[in-house]
């Protein structure tokens, strides 16, 4: 029996949080448009201030992303339309994390308009927003929470004012009710009727008071996604579903090794003559073919005779990269501690993981007459627009970038790789293209969370942990998406050899996101990287370094607890460094019945994590009995199974608890995958994986039967991040449970990476496989 | 160019396309029926799952020439039509549980779920954990928990 109970811990007090008066604007126009500056109102105080703040607690990545946004002049606007609906063109990507629904909820709250009357669309690239059109770091809710509400509240104020004049009533006697303004005598004017009357004639600054949290009727209540109906009927349009005239299917013939390049193509004319094929063009990353159907693109790609130049890691395998990492590892310090102190020292290896979504990399591009129009799911549309302009040598204003909803993003869609390919192909062919990566391309040539090692040395004496040092050494992560804007992007690409990337981004990002959530004595954490930032295609993956960093820590914490004779939960309770962490820990221990008797080779694991202005704890139960581990599913990785999970999450304020629950469930599946089953193997300059049956992300046969997510009552009153928050504590809890069930601490992840391969690697030349034909008999 | 005809979501359709083009591309690229999604093209991810004569199959792995004129293809767009309602009970269960995240896998998940329930019923039993464990559809957003709940709930109204 699987269950998922969305518990909501009691919330009786409903305290009011923070400042509520803000400035915004009424813009001039034919209908009412209210606006606010992004970045406004994200500075209210935290309820819980940790005792000895580390960098990431006092000033974390969310602050950085927010503050980077402050000086920009861009406004976000909420319009009230004559048909009584409101619209908001959101400068963020909806990629499944539910930000469109969140935005609609905030507007609904402040505008007193039902959710189904609010249309949230995804804004085209707006270069004037500078840093503020970048979907990353689970930052969207945090940075837009106040601005959206300010704009909506101003809109409501203007509607009330207009109604006062039309009804000849004092404004304070009027009441907004579900899309209309009502006078005490029952007369009503709908928002639609008022929209034009309330419109501004010039830009005006207005100040507004937001709804106090004690009066919330929408924020904090569980709501379904606003795009759910479209999703379940197949009507939701992703980039490849959009009908752009003549934008025909296009695929790229890619090199057999990572980042190889085209030397020459022997049979262009022959391939151009194949059924359905219209064009063949060599682009930076390979040879693009355009055809009537994607199936015919695959045929054409397979028929191309291409000579390839070397790639960036030809001949290299996992073991070579690991050796290079080990050479670069910074020695752990010998701590100055009393001679009687004992030391725990562990080293962990984390193999390469793929950040591909189910929707492949894709883009529609129409490049003609010195202009470009793009449709693509993009986390950083402004940067994309600038890169396209640079590539074509045209002004930014000649490039229009439409953002489409993403079929998952996870960091992969931070980069403009497929857009640049589509633009190059369209330009050379002189025709619009609908470019999509084949699934084989995704793990083979796509970006990945790179391989790394993490070493920890901790010392303890009596009841105290004296020192805790962590040294993280990683293949470079490409952060050149910077803050989504070309100026920071340039800084990331500064030579020599990506040092700009490491010193400019990787190291600061590391320090802004990592911490040790325990009261230990001297804590130090360091990161260093090897290789140029773009040697192996990389990027962040549903969280940055914390799945690895925290998994290493939590395993060592269990070891410390064992050596100090303490229970893992009690140990964490005793050392947890703030109240919110303690509260989520207690919650999962209670709801998950920590310490209940378990059969041999099954066990519980527990972890706690702080990030994104929040706290989260996860308790899992794992089954490592031979009959479970060896269960057979066709072409699948089975192995140990997480049977149950309980997650308690405090994001400060859950705007939509149902959406937050969904994000935690998803994060849990990622954590399970990263601990147990999913990695890429580098062999001879290329990755072996080429399919979802090779790269073993969690599947139904790996999913827990019983998942319980507990959303904690509001603590800070400010919503923190959610999309990536579930992953680190889930991965850590699974690793800890596995160690307890088997009696052996795992030291390399996923735990099956060095087992015999469970699949036959697909060929590299030709680079794609054609679809089978037995689908009527094989399902 | 060869002509192919079959029944699609209740209507007879005819297309001019080479024999070996897989049905998924005929649906998506030729007929503009975009509910079935591409996720692999090799019968692995199940994002394209649709029904042929009431049974689940993966159109990415069937040549259009292997489809008979009398074959009835149902994609997610045609699923409500099979019950004569605005939504199939399985779609309603998906809405009730707010299953979708990005939504990319969900047309395939729903079509697979309907098939699972039908098969279990044909064997005279209800959906079990073992049945659910057999579902191969990838959801990279990790909506597996709500999918399991929704299938059980949807089955009650099928
Ligand atoms: S696209 Fe058909 S099974 Fe993946
Ligand atoms: S909802 Fe995104 S892949 Fe399933």
JSON list of C-alpha atoms in Angstrom, two decimals, chain A residues 492-560:
[
{"chain": "A", "resi": 492, "resn": "UNK", "atom": "CA", "xyz": [33.01, 33.34, -15.99]},
{"chain": "A", "resi": 493, "resn": "UNK", "atom": "CA", "xyz": [34.78, 32.80, -19.27]},
{"chain": "A", "resi": 494, "resn": "UNK", "atom": "CA", "xyz": [37.82, 34.87, -18.44]},
{"chain": "A", "resi": 495, "resn": "UNK", "atom": "CA", "xyz": [41.08, 32.98, -19.04]},
{"chain": "A", "resi": 496, "resn": "UNK", "atom": "CA", "xyz": [43.35, 31.39, -18.02]},
{"chain": "A", "resi": 497, "resn": "UNK", "atom": "CA", "xyz": [41.57, 28.13, -18.33]},
{"chain": "A", "resi": 498, "resn": "UNK", "atom": "CA", "xyz": [38.37, 28.90, -16.62]},
{"chain": "A", "resi": 499, "resn": "UNK", "atom": "CA", "xyz": [39.91, 30.36, -13.54]},
{"chain": "A", "resi": 500, "resn": "UNK", "atom": "CA", "xyz": [37.32, 33.08, -13.78]},
{"chain": "A", "resi": 501, "resn": "UNK", "atom": "CA", "xyz": [34.72, 30.39, -13.47]},
{"chain": "A", "resi": 502, "resn": "UNK", "atom": "CA", "xyz": [36.27, 28.69, -10.45]},
{"chain": "A", "resi": 503, "resn": "UNK", "atom": "CA", "xyz": [37.29, 31.76, -8.49]},
{"chain": "A", "resi": 504, "resn": "UNK", "atom": "CA", "xyz": [34.46, 33.92, -9.76]},
{"chain": "A", "resi": 505, "resn": "UNK", "atom": "CA", "xyz": [31.59, 31.47, -9.32]},
{"chain": "A", "resi": 506, "resn": "UNK", "atom": "CA", "xyz": [32.33, 27.95, -8.16]},
{"chain": "A", "resi": 507, "resn": "UNK", "atom": "CA", "xyz": [34.10, 28.87, -4.96]},
{"chain": "A", "resi": 508, "resn": "UNK", "atom": "CA", "xyz": [31.72, 31.69, -3.99]},
{"chain": "A", "resi": 509, "resn": "UNK", "atom": "CA", "xyz": [28.69, 29.54, -4.85]},
{"chain": "A", "resi": 510, "resn": "UNK", "atom": "CA", "xyz": [30.15, 26.78, -2.70]},
{"chain": "A", "resi": 511, "resn": "UNK", "atom": "CA", "xyz": [30.55, 29.08, 0.28]},
{"chain": "A", "resi": 512, "resn": "UNK", "atom": "CA", "xyz": [27.15, 30.64, -0.24]},
{"chain": "A", "resi": 513, "resn": "UNK", "atom": "CA", "xyz": [25.36, 27.30, -0.22]},
{"chain": "A", "resi": 514, "resn": "UNK", "atom": "CA", "xyz": [27.23, 24.86, 2.02]},
{"chain": "A", "resi": 515, "resn": "UNK", "atom": "CA", "xyz": [27.13, 24.62, 5.78]},
{"chain": "A", "resi": 516, "resn": "UNK", "atom": "CA", "xyz": [27.35, 22.10, 8.58]},
{"chain": "A", "resi": 517, "resn": "UNK", "atom": "CA", "xyz": [24.05, 22.37, 10.45]},
{"chain": "A", "resi": 518, "resn": "UNK", "atom": "CA", "xyz": [25.53, 21.23, 13.75]},
{"chain": "A", "resi": 519, "resn": "UNK", "atom": "CA", "xyz": [27.18, 22.84, 16.73]},
{"chain": "A", "resi": 520, "resn": "UNK", "atom": "CA", "xyz": [30.62, 21.45, 16.14]},
{"chain": "A", "resi": 521, "resn": "UNK", "atom": "CA", "xyz": [33.82, 23.22, 17.18]},
{"chain": "A", "resi": 522, "resn": "UNK", "atom": "CA", "xyz": [36.03, 24.44, 14.36]},
{"chain": "A", "resi": 523, "resn": "UNK", "atom": "CA", "xyz": [34.29, 23.88, 11.05]},
{"chain": "A", "resi": 524, "resn": "UNK", "atom": "CA", "xyz": [35.98, 24.47, 7.72]},
{"chain": "A", "resi": 525, "resn": "UNK", "atom": "CA", "xyz": [34.80, 23.62, 4.22]},
{"chain": "A", "resi": 526, "resn": "UNK", "atom": "CA", "xyz": [36.82, 24.13, 1.07]},
{"chain": "A", "resi": 527, "resn": "UNK", "atom": "CA", "xyz": [36.28, 23.52, -2.61]},
{"chain": "A", "resi": 528, "resn": "UNK", "atom": "CA", "xyz": [38.81, 23.22, -5.35]},
{"chain": "A", "resi": 529, "resn": "UNK", "atom": "CA", "xyz": [38.30, 22.24, -8.97]},
{"chain": "A", "resi": 530, "resn": "UNK", "atom": "CA", "xyz": [40.20, 20.57, -11.78]},
{"chain": "A", "resi": 531, "resn": "UNK", "atom": "CA", "xyz": [40.03, 21.08, -15.57]},
{"chain": "A", "resi": 532, "resn": "UNK", "atom": "CA", "xyz": [38.80, 24.04, -17.58]},
{"chain": "A", "resi": 533, "resn": "UNK", "atom": "CA", "xyz": [35.18, 24.81, -16.92]},
{"chain": "A", "resi": 534, "resn": "UNK", "atom": "CA", "xyz": [34.07, 23.60, -20.35]},
{"chain": "A", "resi": 535, "resn": "UNK", "atom": "CA", "xyz": [36.21, 20.52, -20.86]},
{"chain": "A", "resi": 536, "resn": "UNK", "atom": "CA", "xyz": [33.48, 18.11, -19.82]},
{"chain": "A", "resi": 537, "resn": "UNK", "atom": "CA", "xyz": [30.02, 19.64, -20.38]},
{"chain": "A", "resi": 538, "resn": "UNK", "atom": "CA", "xyz": [28.71, 20.41, -16.92]},
{"chain": "A", "resi": 539, "resn": "UNK", "atom": "CA", "xyz": [26.22, 22.44, -14.98]},
{"chain": "A", "resi": 540, "resn": "UNK", "atom": "CA", "xyz": [24.22, 22.39, -11.82]},
{"chain": "A", "resi": 541, "resn": "UNK", "atom": "CA", "xyz": [21.65, 19.68, -11.31]},
{"chain": "A", "resi": 542, "resn": "UNK", "atom": "CA", "xyz": [18.61, 20.19, -9.12]},
{"chain": "A", "resi": 543, "resn": "UNK", "atom": "CA", "xyz": [20.72, 21.78, -6.42]},
{"chain": "A", "resi": 544, "resn": "UNK", "atom": "CA", "xyz": [24.40, 22.58, -6.68]},
{"chain": "A", "resi": 545, "resn": "UNK", "atom": "CA", "xyz": [26.93, 20.80, -4.50]},
{"chain": "A", "resi": 546, "resn": "UNK", "atom": "CA", "xyz": [24.83, 19.94, -1.46]},
{"chain": "A", "resi": 547, "resn": "UNK", "atom": "CA", "xyz": [23.56, 16.47, -2.37]},
{"chain": "A", "resi": 548, "resn": "UNK", "atom": "CA", "xyz": [27.19, 15.34, -2.31]},
{"chain": "A", "resi": 549, "resn": "UNK", "atom": "CA", "xyz": [28.50, 17.67, 0.39]},
{"chain": "A", "resi": 550, "resn": "UNK", "atom": "CA", "xyz": [25.72, 16.84, 2.82]},
{"chain": "A", "resi": 551, "resn": "UNK", "atom": "CA", "xyz": [25.64, 13.10, 2.10]},
{"chain": "A", "resi": 552, "resn": "UNK", "atom": "CA", "xyz": [29.33, 12.92, 3.00]},
{"chain": "A", "resi": 553, "resn": "UNK", "atom": "CA", "xyz": [28.67, 14.89, 6.18]},
{"chain": "A", "resi": 554, "resn": "UNK", "atom": "CA", "xyz": [25.65, 12.93, 7.33]},
{"chain": "A", "resi": 555, "resn": "UNK", "atom": "CA", "xyz": [27.46, 9.62, 6.91]},
{"chain": "A", "resi": 556, "resn": "UNK", "atom": "CA", "xyz": [30.31, 10.92, 9.05]},
{"chain": "A", "resi": 557, "resn": "UNK", "atom": "CA", "xyz": [27.79, 12.25, 11.56]},
{"chain": "A", "resi": 558, "resn": "UNK", "atom": "CA", "xyz": [26.34, 8.73, 11.88]},
{"chain": "A", "resi": 559, "resn": "UNK", "atom": "CA", "xyz": [29.86, 7.42, 12.39]},
{"chain": "A", "resi": 560, "resn": "UNK", "atom": "CA", "xyz": [30.55, 10.02, 15.07]}
]
